[in-house]
Amino acid sequence: MRAVLTRPGFRKGDPREPISFDSFIDLGHGLYAETVLLTTDGPRPIARVAVGDRVLTFDHGPQPVRHIERVEFSWLRTEVPEALWPLRLPPGLFGNTEERFVAPQQALLLESDIAEEDYGDPFVLIPANVLALIPQVERVKPSSERVIFRPRFDRPELVLTEDGAVMLCDTGSMIDDWGFYDDDDAPLSYTTLPEDFAVDLLKREIARDGGIEAHIAKHLSRFEKFREAG
């Protein structure tokens, strides 16, 4: 699902060179401006992360940001389809102490005992919109002030947020005709679940944990341990 951009985007090559025609953009993936990443200089909102900053990743430690795409919702010339509305996550769902907004197709790394039983690894990637099956999660119509970012590294990376969530930053683009990276970028080795498999996994996790409240409390406890470990 895509939306239409009315202001200039950027074409392949010099990121300062504008495109004069309308572009289709992907608002399903990316990080909203208030998302706080862990960097070697401390926690920093993605809106304040610059090219060259070293962001902490799940697999490869600090990695320099090579490029950042940015799209302001005020640039859109059409209403954002509901399928692209951000999801508002309640405190505790991913260890977050405050509510968080996430793009609906943004890939999140989920730690799951059932995933370890099914796939031999407790960590799997799931699309964020799977979380909409939890009653406390809701889609929120984005205001024109919304801004979404896609940081890009030398290869796909899982970045760490201040609240303990782990989000995939791949080398794709929100803008169709960008060709900044080679097609043979090394993929990540984690199992990526399609939506129906991810929904089934999350339902089973919630049932095993004893309900949604217990499931959220478990993730909050995991975050607290993560934070104490530094």
JSON list of C-alpha atoms in Angstrom, two decimals:
[
{"chain": "A", "resi": 1, "resn": "MET", "atom": "CA", "xyz": [0.00, 0.00, 0.00]},
{"chain": "A", "resi": 2, "resn": "ARG", "atom": "CA", "xyz": [1.40, 3.37, -1.02]},
{"chain": "A", "resi": 3, "resn": "ALA", "atom": "CA", "xyz": [0.54, 7.04, -0.88]},
{"chain": "A", "resi": 4, "resn": "VAL", "atom": "CA", "xyz": [1.27, 9.82, -3.36]},
{"chain": "A", "resi": 5, "resn": "LEU", "atom": "CA", "xyz": [3.87, 12.51, -2.72]},
{"chain": "A", "resi": 6, "resn": "THR", "atom": "CA", "xyz": [3.18, 16.00, -4.04]},
{"chain": "A", "resi": 7, "resn": "ARG", "atom": "CA", "xyz": [6.47, 17.69, -3.13]},
{"chain": "A", "resi": 8, "resn": "PRO", "atom": "CA", "xyz": [9.79, 16.67, -4.71]},
{"chain": "A", "resi": 9, "resn": "GLY", "atom": "CA", "xyz": [11.45, 13.50, -3.57]},
{"chain": "A", "resi": 10, "resn": "PHE", "atom": "CA", "xyz": [14.95, 12.53, -4.65]},
{"chain": "A", "resi": 11, "resn": "ARG", "atom": "CA", "xyz": [16.32, 10.62, -7.61]},
{"chain": "A", "resi": 12, "resn": "LYS", "atom": "CA", "xyz": [19.11, 8.07, -7.79]},
{"chain": "A", "resi": 13, "resn": "GLY", "atom": "CA", "xyz": [22.52, 9.63, -7.34]},
{"chain": "A", "resi": 14, "resn": "ASP", "atom": "CA", "xyz": [22.83, 12.96, -5.57]},
{"chain": "A", "resi": 15, "resn": "PRO", "atom": "CA", "xyz": [20.25, 12.90, -2.73]},
{"chain": "A", "resi": 16, "resn": "ARG", "atom": "CA", "xyz": [19.87, 16.67, -3.13]},
{"chain": "A", "resi": 17, "resn": "GLU", "atom": "CA", "xyz": [18.64, 16.41, -6.71]},
{"chain": "A", "resi": 18, "resn": "PRO", "atom": "CA", "xyz": [14.82, 16.71, -6.81]},
{"chain": "A", "resi": 19, "resn": "ILE", "atom": "CA", "xyz": [12.29, 14.85, -8.89]},
{"chain": "A", "resi": 20, "resn": "SER", "atom": "CA", "xyz": [9.84, 17.23, -10.57]},
{"chain": "A", "resi": 21, "resn": "PHE", "atom": "CA", "xyz": [6.99, 14.70, -10.89]},
{"chain": "A", "resi": 22, "resn": "ASP", "atom": "CA", "xyz": [4.78, 12.94, -8.35]},
{"chain": "A", "resi": 23, "resn": "SER", "atom": "CA", "xyz": [6.29, 9.94, -6.61]},
{"chain": "A", "resi": 24, "resn": "PHE", "atom": "CA", "xyz": [4.72, 7.00, -4.87]},
{"chain": "A", "resi": 25, "resn": "ILE", "atom": "CA", "xyz": [6.09, 6.41, -1.40]},
{"chain": "A", "resi": 26, "resn": "ASP", "atom": "CA", "xyz": [5.93, 3.54, 1.04]},
{"chain": "A", "resi": 27, "resn": "LEU", "atom": "CA", "xyz": [4.66, 4.70, 4.43]},
{"chain": "A", "resi": 28, "resn": "GLY", "atom": "CA", "xyz": [4.32, 1.18, 5.76]},
{"chain": "A", "resi": 29, "resn": "HIS", "atom": "CA", "xyz": [7.98, 0.99, 6.76]},
{"chain": "A", "resi": 30, "resn": "GLY", "atom": "CA", "xyz": [10.15, 3.45, 8.63]},
{"chain": "A", "resi": 31, "resn": "LEU", "atom": "CA", "xyz": [10.58, 5.10, 12.02]},
{"chain": "A", "resi": 32, "resn": "TYR", "atom": "CA", "xyz": [8.45, 7.96, 13.29]},
{"chain": "A", "resi": 33, "resn": "ALA", "atom": "CA", "xyz": [10.26, 11.08, 14.41]},
{"chain": "A", "resi": 34, "resn": "GLU", "atom": "CA", "xyz": [9.84, 10.43, 18.14]},
{"chain": "A", "resi": 35, "resn": "THR", "atom": "CA", "xyz": [11.45, 6.97, 17.94]},
{"chain": "A", "resi": 36, "resn": "VAL", "atom": "CA", "xyz": [14.55, 7.13, 20.16]},
{"chain": "A", "resi": 37, "resn": "LEU", "atom": "CA", "xyz": [17.55, 5.08, 19.00]},
{"chain": "A", "resi": 38, "resn": "LEU", "atom": "CA", "xyz": [20.57, 4.12, 21.06]},
{"chain": "A", "resi": 39, "resn": "THR", "atom": "CA", "xyz": [23.75, 5.66, 19.69]},
{"chain": "A", "resi": 40, "resn": "THR", "atom": "CA", "xyz": [27.34, 5.81, 20.86]},
{"chain": "A", "resi": 41, "resn": "ASP", "atom": "CA", "xyz": [26.54, 9.35, 22.04]},
{"chain": "A", "resi": 42, "resn": "GLY", "atom": "CA", "xyz": [23.51, 8.22, 24.04]},
{"chain": "A", "resi": 43, "resn": "PRO", "atom": "CA", "xyz": [19.78, 7.96, 23.25]},
{"chain": "A", "resi": 44, "resn": "ARG", "atom": "CA", "xyz": [18.74, 10.19, 20.35]},
{"chain": "A", "resi": 45, "resn": "PRO", "atom": "CA", "xyz": [15.41, 10.64, 18.48]},
{"chain": "A", "resi": 46, "resn": "ILE", "atom": "CA", "xyz": [15.71, 9.51, 14.89]},
{"chain": "A", "resi": 47, "resn": "ALA", "atom": "CA", "xyz": [14.83, 13.08, 13.88]},
{"chain": "A", "resi": 48, "resn": "ARG", "atom": "CA", "xyz": [18.19, 14.15, 15.36]},
{"chain": "A", "resi": 49, "resn": "VAL", "atom": "CA", "xyz": [20.29, 11.28, 14.00]},
{"chain": "A", "resi": 50, "resn": "ALA", "atom": "CA", "xyz": [22.65, 12.38, 11.23]},
{"chain": "A", "resi": 51, "resn": "VAL", "atom": "CA", "xyz": [24.66, 10.61, 8.55]},
{"chain": "A", "resi": 52, "resn": "GLY", "atom": "CA", "xyz": [27.84, 9.32, 10.18]},
{"chain": "A", "resi": 53, "resn": "ASP", "atom": "CA", "xyz": [26.30, 8.84, 13.63]},
{"chain": "A", "resi": 54, "resn": "ARG", "atom": "CA", "xyz": [26.94, 5.39, 15.04]},
{"chain": "A", "resi": 55, "resn": "VAL", "atom": "CA", "xyz": [23.74, 3.59, 16.03]},
{"chain": "A", "resi": 56, "resn": "LEU", "atom": "CA", "xyz": [23.72, 0.47, 18.20]},
{"chain": "A", "resi": 57, "resn": "THR", "atom": "CA", "xyz": [22.57, -2.63, 16.36]},
{"chain": "A", "resi": 58, "resn": "PHE", "atom": "CA", "xyz": [21.42, -6.00, 17.64]},
{"chain": "A", "resi": 59, "resn": "ASP", "atom": "CA", "xyz": [23.98, -8.08, 15.73]},
{"chain": "A", "resi": 60, "resn": "HIS", "atom": "CA", "xyz": [26.91, -5.87, 14.77]},
{"chain": "A", "resi": 61, "resn": "GLY", "atom": "CA", "xyz": [27.38, -3.33, 17.55]},
{"chain": "A", "resi": 62, "resn": "PRO", "atom": "CA", "xyz": [27.68, 0.38, 16.64]},
{"chain": "A", "resi": 63, "resn": "GLN", "atom": "CA", "xyz": [27.24, 1.00, 12.92]},
{"chain": "A", "resi": 64, "resn": "PRO", "atom": "CA", "xyz": [27.48, 4.30, 11.03]},
{"chain": "A", "resi": 65, "resn": "VAL", "atom": "CA", "xyz": [24.38, 5.65, 9.32]},
{"chain": "A", "resi": 66, "resn": "ARG", "atom": "CA", "xyz": [25.06, 5.96, 5.58]},
{"chain": "A", "resi": 67, "resn": "HIS", "atom": "CA", "xyz": [21.92, 7.76, 4.51]},
{"chain": "A", "resi": 68, "resn": "ILE", "atom": "CA", "xyz": [18.56, 8.87, 5.93]},
{"chain": "A", "resi": 69, "resn": "GLU", "atom": "CA", "xyz": [15.36, 9.27, 3.96]},
{"chain": "A", "resi": 70, "resn": "ARG", "atom": "CA", "xyz": [12.72, 11.60, 5.38]},
{"chain": "A", "resi": 71, "resn": "VAL", "atom": "CA", "xyz": [9.10, 12.10, 4.38]},
{"chain": "A", "resi": 72, "resn": "GLU", "atom": "CA", "xyz": [6.75, 14.65, 5.92]},
{"chain": "A", "resi": 73, "resn": "PHE", "atom": "CA", "xyz": [3.07, 13.74, 5.84]},
{"chain": "A", "resi": 74, "resn": "SER", "atom": "CA", "xyz": [2.30, 17.34, 4.86]},
{"chain": "A", "resi": 75, "resn": "TRP", "atom": "CA", "xyz": [3.86, 16.50, 1.48]},
{"chain": "A", "resi": 76, "resn": "LEU", "atom": "CA", "xyz": [1.08, 14.03, 0.66]},
{"chain": "A", "resi": 77, "resn": "ARG", "atom": "CA", "xyz": [-1.57, 15.10, -1.82]},
{"chain": "A", "resi": 78, "resn": "THR", "atom": "CA", "xyz": [-4.02, 12.34, -0.88]},
{"chain": "A", "resi": 79, "resn": "GLU", "atom": "CA", "xyz": [-5.55, 11.10, 2.35]},
{"chain": "A", "resi": 80, "resn": "VAL", "atom": "CA", "xyz": [-3.41, 8.41, 3.96]},
{"chain": "A", "resi": 81, "resn": "PRO", "atom": "CA", "xyz": [-5.19, 5.04, 3.55]},
{"chain": "A", "resi": 82, "resn": "GLU", "atom": "CA", "xyz": [-6.19, 3.50, 6.88]},
{"chain": "A", "resi": 83, "resn": "ALA", "atom": "CA", "xyz": [-3.93, 0.51, 6.14]},
{"chain": "A", "resi": 84, "resn": "LEU", "atom": "CA", "xyz": [-0.97, 2.93, 6.41]},
{"chain": "A", "resi": 85, "resn": "TRP", "atom": "CA", "xyz": [-2.04, 4.64, 9.64]},
{"chain": "A", "resi": 86, "resn": "PRO", "atom": "CA", "xyz": [0.46, 4.29, 12.48]},
{"chain": "A", "resi": 87, "resn": "LEU", "atom": "CA", "xyz": [-0.25, 1.89, 15.32]},
{"chain": "A", "resi": 88, "resn": "ARG", "atom": "CA", "xyz": [-0.31, 3.26, 18.84]},
{"chain": "A", "resi": 89, "resn": "LEU", "atom": "CA", "xyz": [1.27, 0.73, 21.21]},
{"chain": "A", "resi": 90, "resn": "PRO", "atom": "CA", "xyz": [0.41, 0.83, 24.91]},
{"chain": "A", "resi": 91, "resn": "PRO", "atom": "CA", "xyz": [3.15, 1.05, 27.56]},
{"chain": "A", "resi": 92, "resn": "GLY", "atom": "CA", "xyz": [4.73, -2.31, 28.27]},
{"chain": "A", "resi": 93, "resn": "LEU", "atom": "CA", "xyz": [3.91, -4.14, 25.06]},
{"chain": "A", "resi": 94, "resn": "PHE", "atom": "CA", "xyz": [7.52, -4.13, 23.87]},
{"chain": "A", "resi": 95, "resn": "GLY", "atom": "CA", "xyz": [9.00, -2.97, 27.14]},
{"chain": "A", "resi": 96, "resn": "ASN", "atom": "CA", "xyz": [8.12, 0.65, 26.35]},
{"chain": "A", "resi": 97, "resn": "THR", "atom": "CA", "xyz": [7.38, 2.73, 29.43]},
{"chain": "A", "resi": 98, "resn": "GLU", "atom": "CA", "xyz": [5.37, 5.24, 27.35]},
{"chain": "A", "resi": 99, "resn": "GLU", "atom": "CA", "xyz": [3.05, 4.77, 24.38]},
{"chain": "A", "resi": 100, "resn": "ARG", "atom": "CA", "xyz": [4.83, 4.40, 21.05]},
{"chain": "A", "resi": 101, "resn": "PHE", "atom": "CA", "xyz": [3.79, 4.76, 17.42]},
{"chain": "A", "resi": 102, "resn": "VAL", "atom": "CA", "xyz": [5.00, 2.32, 14.81]},
{"chain": "A", "resi": 103, "resn": "ALA", "atom": "CA", "xyz": [4.47, 2.03, 11.05]},
{"chain": "A", "resi": 104, "resn": "PRO", "atom": "CA", "xyz": [2.13, -0.88, 10.20]},
{"chain": "A", "resi": 105, "resn": "GLN", "atom": "CA", "xyz": [4.53, -2.90, 8.05]},
{"chain": "A", "resi": 106, "resn": "GLN", "atom": "CA", "xyz": [7.64, -2.08, 10.06]},
{"chain": "A", "resi": 107, "resn": "ALA", "atom": "CA", "xyz": [9.44, -5.32, 10.91]},
{"chain": "A", "resi": 108, "resn": "LEU", "atom": "CA", "xyz": [9.98, -5.88, 14.64]},
{"chain": "A", "resi": 109, "resn": "LEU", "atom": "CA", "xyz": [12.15, -8.49, 16.28]},
{"chain": "A", "resi": 110, "resn": "LEU", "atom": "CA", "xyz": [10.04, -10.59, 18.64]},
{"chain": "A", "resi": 111, "resn": "GLU", "atom": "CA", "xyz": [11.49, -12.78, 21.37]},
{"chain": "A", "resi": 112, "resn": "SER", "atom": "CA", "xyz": [9.25, -15.81, 21.73]},
{"chain": "A", "resi": 113, "resn": "ASP", "atom": "CA", "xyz": [9.51, -19.12, 23.56]},
{"chain": "A", "resi": 114, "resn": "ILE", "atom": "CA", "xyz": [7.10, -20.63, 21.05]},
{"chain": "A", "resi": 115, "resn": "ALA", "atom": "CA", "xyz": [9.21, -19.37, 18.15]},
{"chain": "A", "resi": 116, "resn": "GLU", "atom": "CA", "xyz": [12.19, -21.19, 19.63]},
{"chain": "A", "resi": 117, "resn": "GLU", "atom": "CA", "xyz": [10.12, -24.39, 19.75]},
{"chain": "A", "resi": 118, "resn": "ASP", "atom": "CA", "xyz": [8.82, -23.94, 16.20]},
{"chain": "A", "resi": 119, "resn": "TYR", "atom": "CA", "xyz": [11.86, -22.48, 14.43]},
{"chain": "A", "resi": 120, "resn": "GLY", "atom": "CA", "xyz": [14.84, -23.25, 16.65]},
{"chain": "A", "resi": 121, "resn": "ASP", "atom": "CA", "xyz": [15.45, -19.57, 17.42]},
{"chain": "A", "resi": 122, "resn": "PRO", "atom": "CA", "xyz": [13.63, -17.40, 19.98]},
{"chain": "A", "resi": 123, "resn": "PHE", "atom": "CA", "xyz": [13.95, -14.34, 17.72]},
{"chain": "A", "resi": 124, "resn": "VAL", "atom": "CA", "xyz": [11.72, -13.85, 14.68]},
{"chain": "A", "resi": 125, "resn": "LEU", "atom": "CA", "xyz": [10.76, -10.82, 12.60]},
{"chain": "A", "resi": 126, "resn": "ILE", "atom": "CA", "xyz": [7.08, -9.90, 12.46]},
{"chain": "A", "resi": 127, "resn": "PRO", "atom": "CA", "xyz": [5.17, -7.04, 10.77]},
{"chain": "A", "resi": 128, "resn": "ALA", "atom": "CA", "xyz": [3.95, -4.49, 13.29]},
{"chain": "A", "resi": 129, "resn": "ASN", "atom": "CA", "xyz": [0.35, -4.57, 12.10]},
{"chain": "A", "resi": 130, "resn": "VAL", "atom": "CA", "xyz": [0.04, -8.05, 13.64]},
{"chain": "A", "resi": 131, "resn": "LEU", "atom": "CA", "xyz": [-0.07, -6.25, 16.99]},
{"chain": "A", "resi": 132, "resn": "ALA", "atom": "CA", "xyz": [-3.45, -4.78, 16.02]},
{"chain": "A", "resi": 133, "resn": "LEU", "atom": "CA", "xyz": [-5.09, -7.99, 17.25]},
{"chain": "A", "resi": 134, "resn": "ILE", "atom": "CA", "xyz": [-4.32, -6.78, 20.79]},
{"chain": "A", "resi": 135, "resn": "PRO", "atom": "CA", "xyz": [-7.27, -4.61, 21.97]},
{"chain": "A", "resi": 136, "resn": "GLN", "atom": "CA", "xyz": [-4.98, -1.97, 23.51]},
{"chain": "A", "resi": 137, "resn": "VAL", "atom": "CA", "xyz": [-3.31, -1.36, 20.13]},
{"chain": "A", "resi": 138, "resn": "GLU", "atom": "CA", "xyz": [-5.17, 0.99, 17.81]},
{"chain": "A", "resi": 139, "resn": "ARG", "atom": "CA", "xyz": [-4.68, 2.60, 14.42]},
{"chain": "A", "resi": 140, "resn": "VAL", "atom": "CA", "xyz": [-4.47, 6.39, 14.62]},
{"chain": "A", "resi": 141, "resn": "LYS", "atom": "CA", "xyz": [-5.06, 8.71, 11.68]},
{"chain": "A", "resi": 142, "resn": "PRO", "atom": "CA", "xyz": [-1.78, 10.59, 11.18]},
{"chain": "A", "resi": 143, "resn": "SER", "atom": "CA", "xyz": [-1.72, 14.36, 11.38]},
{"chain": "A", "resi": 144, "resn": "SER", "atom": "CA", "xyz": [0.04, 16.43, 8.73]},
{"chain": "A", "resi": 145, "resn": "GLU", "atom": "CA", "xyz": [2.81, 17.10, 11.29]},
{"chain": "A", "resi": 146, "resn": "ARG", "atom": "CA", "xyz": [3.90, 13.46, 11.19]},
{"chain": "A", "resi": 147, "resn": "VAL", "atom": "CA", "xyz": [7.40, 12.73, 9.83]},
{"chain": "A", "resi": 148, "resn": "ILE", "atom": "CA", "xyz": [8.76, 9.29, 9.03]},
{"chain": "A", "resi": 149, "resn": "PHE", "atom": "CA", "xyz": [12.43, 8.35, 8.56]},
{"chain": "A", "resi": 150, "resn": "ARG", "atom": "CA", "xyz": [14.30, 5.42, 7.08]},
{"chain": "A", "resi": 151, "resn": "PRO", "atom": "CA", "xyz": [17.95, 5.24, 8.18]},
{"chain": "A", "resi": 152, "resn": "ARG", "atom": "CA", "xyz": [20.16, 3.10, 5.98]},
{"chain": "A", "resi": 153, "resn": "PHE", "atom": "CA", "xyz": [23.38, 1.27, 6.73]},
{"chain": "A", "resi": 154, "resn": "ASP", "atom": "CA", "xyz": [25.91, -0.72, 4.72]},
{"chain": "A", "resi": 155, "resn": "ARG", "atom": "CA", "xyz": [23.61, -3.73, 5.09]},
{"chain": "A", "resi": 156, "resn": "PRO", "atom": "CA", "xyz": [20.25, -4.48, 6.71]},
{"chain": "A", "resi": 157, "resn": "GLU", "atom": "CA", "xyz": [20.50, -3.87, 10.44]},
{"chain": "A", "resi": 158, "resn": "LEU", "atom": "CA", "xyz": [18.34, -4.34, 13.51]},
{"chain": "A", "resi": 159, "resn": "VAL", "atom": "CA", "xyz": [18.51, -1.09, 15.49]},
{"chain": "A", "resi": 160, "resn": "LEU", "atom": "CA", "xyz": [17.94, -0.78, 19.23]},
{"chain": "A", "resi": 161, "resn": "THR", "atom": "CA", "xyz": [15.49, 1.72, 20.64]},
{"chain": "A", "resi": 162, "resn": "GLU", "atom": "CA", "xyz": [15.64, 3.33, 24.06]},
{"chain": "A", "resi": 163, "resn": "ASP", "atom": "CA", "xyz": [12.56, 1.38, 25.16]},
{"chain": "A", "resi": 164, "resn": "GLY", "atom": "CA", "xyz": [13.97, -2.00, 24.21]},
{"chain": "A", "resi": 165, "resn": "ALA", "atom": "CA", "xyz": [12.26, -2.58, 20.86]},
{"chain": "A", "resi": 166, "resn": "VAL", "atom": "CA", "xyz": [14.41, -3.91, 18.01]},
{"chain": "A", "resi": 167, "resn": "MET", "atom": "CA", "xyz": [13.43, -2.68, 14.53]},
{"chain": "A", "resi": 168, "resn": "LEU", "atom": "CA", "xyz": [14.65, -3.67, 11.10]},
{"chain": "A", "resi": 169, "resn": "CYS", "atom": "CA", "xyz": [16.31, -1.03, 8.93]},
{"chain": "A", "resi": 170, "resn": "ASP", "atom": "CA", "xyz": [16.79, -2.55, 5.49]},
{"chain": "A", "resi": 171, "resn": "THR", "atom": "CA", "xyz": [18.44, -0.99, 2.45]},
{"chain": "A", "resi": 172, "resn": "GLY", "atom": "CA", "xyz": [15.21, -0.41, 0.54]},
{"chain": "A", "resi": 173, "resn": "SER", "atom": "CA", "xyz": [13.70, 2.98, -0.13]},
{"chain": "A", "resi": 174, "resn": "MET", "atom": "CA", "xyz": [10.44, 4.74, 0.65]},
{"chain": "A", "resi": 175, "resn": "ILE", "atom": "CA", "xyz": [10.75, 6.33, -2.80]},
{"chain": "A", "resi": 176, "resn": "ASP", "atom": "CA", "xyz": [10.36, 3.98, -5.77]},
{"chain": "A", "resi": 177, "resn": "ASP", "atom": "CA", "xyz": [13.30, 4.88, -8.00]},
{"chain": "A", "resi": 178, "resn": "TRP", "atom": "CA", "xyz": [16.09, 5.13, -5.47]},
{"chain": "A", "resi": 179, "resn": "GLY", "atom": "CA", "xyz": [19.07, 2.89, -6.26]},
{"chain": "A", "resi": 180, "resn": "PHE", "atom": "CA", "xyz": [21.58, 3.82, -3.61]},
{"chain": "A", "resi": 181, "resn": "TYR", "atom": "CA", "xyz": [22.64, 0.29, -2.67]},
{"chain": "A", "resi": 182, "resn": "ASP", "atom": "CA", "xyz": [23.54, -2.87, -4.56]},
{"chain": "A", "resi": 183, "resn": "ASP", "atom": "CA", "xyz": [20.94, -5.62, -4.81]},
{"chain": "A", "resi": 184, "resn": "ASP", "atom": "CA", "xyz": [23.22, -8.17, -3.17]},
{"chain": "A", "resi": 185, "resn": "ASP", "atom": "CA", "xyz": [23.27, -6.62, 0.31]},
{"chain": "A", "resi": 186, "resn": "ALA", "atom": "CA", "xyz": [23.68, -9.37, 2.87]},
{"chain": "A", "resi": 187, "resn": "PRO", "atom": "CA", "xyz": [20.30, -10.42, 4.32]},
{"chain": "A", "resi": 188, "resn": "LEU", "atom": "CA", "xyz": [19.67, -11.02, 8.00]},
{"chain": "A", "resi": 189, "resn": "SER", "atom": "CA", "xyz": [19.54, -14.61, 9.20]},
{"chain": "A", "resi": 190, "resn": "TYR", "atom": "CA", "xyz": [16.32, -14.36, 11.24]},
{"chain": "A", "resi": 191, "resn": "THR", "atom": "CA", "xyz": [13.08, -16.06, 10.29]},
{"chain": "A", "resi": 192, "resn": "THR", "atom": "CA", "xyz": [10.63, -13.51, 8.87]},
{"chain": "A", "resi": 193, "resn": "LEU", "atom": "CA", "xyz": [7.05, -14.55, 9.49]},
{"chain": "A", "resi": 194, "resn": "PRO", "atom": "CA", "xyz": [4.24, -13.67, 7.08]},
{"chain": "A", "resi": 195, "resn": "GLU", "atom": "CA", "xyz": [1.28, -11.98, 8.68]},
{"chain": "A", "resi": 196, "resn": "ASP", "atom": "CA", "xyz": [-0.90, -15.07, 9.18]},
{"chain": "A", "resi": 197, "resn": "PHE", "atom": "CA", "xyz": [1.95, -17.02, 10.81]},
{"chain": "A", "resi": 198, "resn": "ALA", "atom": "CA", "xyz": [2.83, -14.04, 13.00]},
{"chain": "A", "resi": 199, "resn": "VAL", "atom": "CA", "xyz": [-0.79, -13.63, 14.12]},
{"chain": "A", "resi": 200, "resn": "ASP", "atom": "CA", "xyz": [-0.96, -17.30, 15.07]},
{"chain": "A", "resi": 201, "resn": "LEU", "atom": "CA", "xyz": [2.32, -17.07, 16.99]},
{"chain": "A", "resi": 202, "resn": "LEU", "atom": "CA", "xyz": [1.22, -13.99, 18.93]},
{"chain": "A", "resi": 203, "resn": "LYS", "atom": "CA", "xyz": [-2.15, -15.54, 19.81]},
{"chain": "A", "resi": 204, "resn": "ARG", "atom": "CA", "xyz": [-0.40, -18.64, 21.14]},
{"chain": "A", "resi": 205, "resn": "GLU", "atom": "CA", "xyz": [2.06, -16.52, 23.13]},
{"chain": "A", "resi": 206, "resn": "ILE", "atom": "CA", "xyz": [-0.77, -14.56, 24.74]},
{"chain": "A", "resi": 207, "resn": "ALA", "atom": "CA", "xyz": [-2.65, -17.74, 25.60]},
{"chain": "A", "resi": 208, "resn": "ARG", "atom": "CA", "xyz": [0.43, -19.34, 27.13]},
{"chain": "A", "resi": 209, "resn": "ASP", "atom": "CA", "xyz": [1.20, -16.22, 29.17]},
{"chain": "A", "resi": 210, "resn": "GLY", "atom": "CA", "xyz": [-2.29, -16.26, 30.64]},
{"chain": "A", "resi": 211, "resn": "GLY", "atom": "CA", "xyz": [-3.82, -13.33, 28.79]},
{"chain": "A", "resi": 212, "resn": "ILE", "atom": "CA", "xyz": [-2.90, -9.98, 27.34]},
{"chain": "A", "resi": 213, "resn": "GLU", "atom": "CA", "xyz": [-2.11, -8.24, 30.63]},
{"chain": "A", "resi": 214, "resn": "ALA", "atom": "CA", "xyz": [0.27, -11.03, 31.64]},
{"chain": "A", "resi": 215, "resn": "HIS", "atom": "CA", "xyz": [1.82, -10.96, 28.16]},
{"chain": "A", "resi": 216, "resn": "ILE", "atom": "CA", "xyz": [2.49, -7.22, 28.38]},
{"chain": "A", "resi": 217, "resn": "ALA", "atom": "CA", "xyz": [3.87, -7.59, 31.91]},
{"chain": "A", "resi": 218, "resn": "LYS", "atom": "CA", "xyz": [6.30, -10.26, 30.67]},
{"chain": "A", "resi": 219, "resn": "HIS", "atom": "CA", "xyz": [7.69, -7.96, 27.98]},
{"chain": "A", "resi": 220, "resn": "LEU", "atom": "CA", "xyz": [7.99, -5.09, 30.45]},
{"chain": "A", "resi": 221, "resn": "SER", "atom": "CA", "xyz": [9.97, -7.36, 32.80]},
{"chain": "A", "resi": 222, "resn": "ARG", "atom": "CA", "xyz": [12.28, -8.34, 29.93]},
{"chain": "A", "resi": 223, "resn": "PHE", "atom": "CA", "xyz": [12.86, -4.68, 29.14]},
{"chain": "A", "resi": 224, "resn": "GLU", "atom": "CA", "xyz": [13.73, -3.90, 32.75]},
{"chain": "A", "resi": 225, "resn": "LYS", "atom": "CA", "xyz": [16.34, -6.67, 32.70]},
{"chain": "A", "resi": 226, "resn": "PHE", "atom": "CA", "xyz": [17.67, -5.31, 29.39]},
{"chain": "A", "resi": 227, "resn": "ARG", "atom": "CA", "xyz": [17.93, -1.82, 30.86]},
{"chain": "A", "resi": 228, "resn": "GLU", "atom": "CA", "xyz": [19.67, -3.04, 34.03]},
{"chain": "A", "resi": 229, "resn": "ALA", "atom": "CA", "xyz": [22.19, -4.92, 31.87]},
{"chain": "A", "resi": 230, "resn": "GLY", "atom": "CA", "xyz": [23.06, -1.59, 30.24]}
]
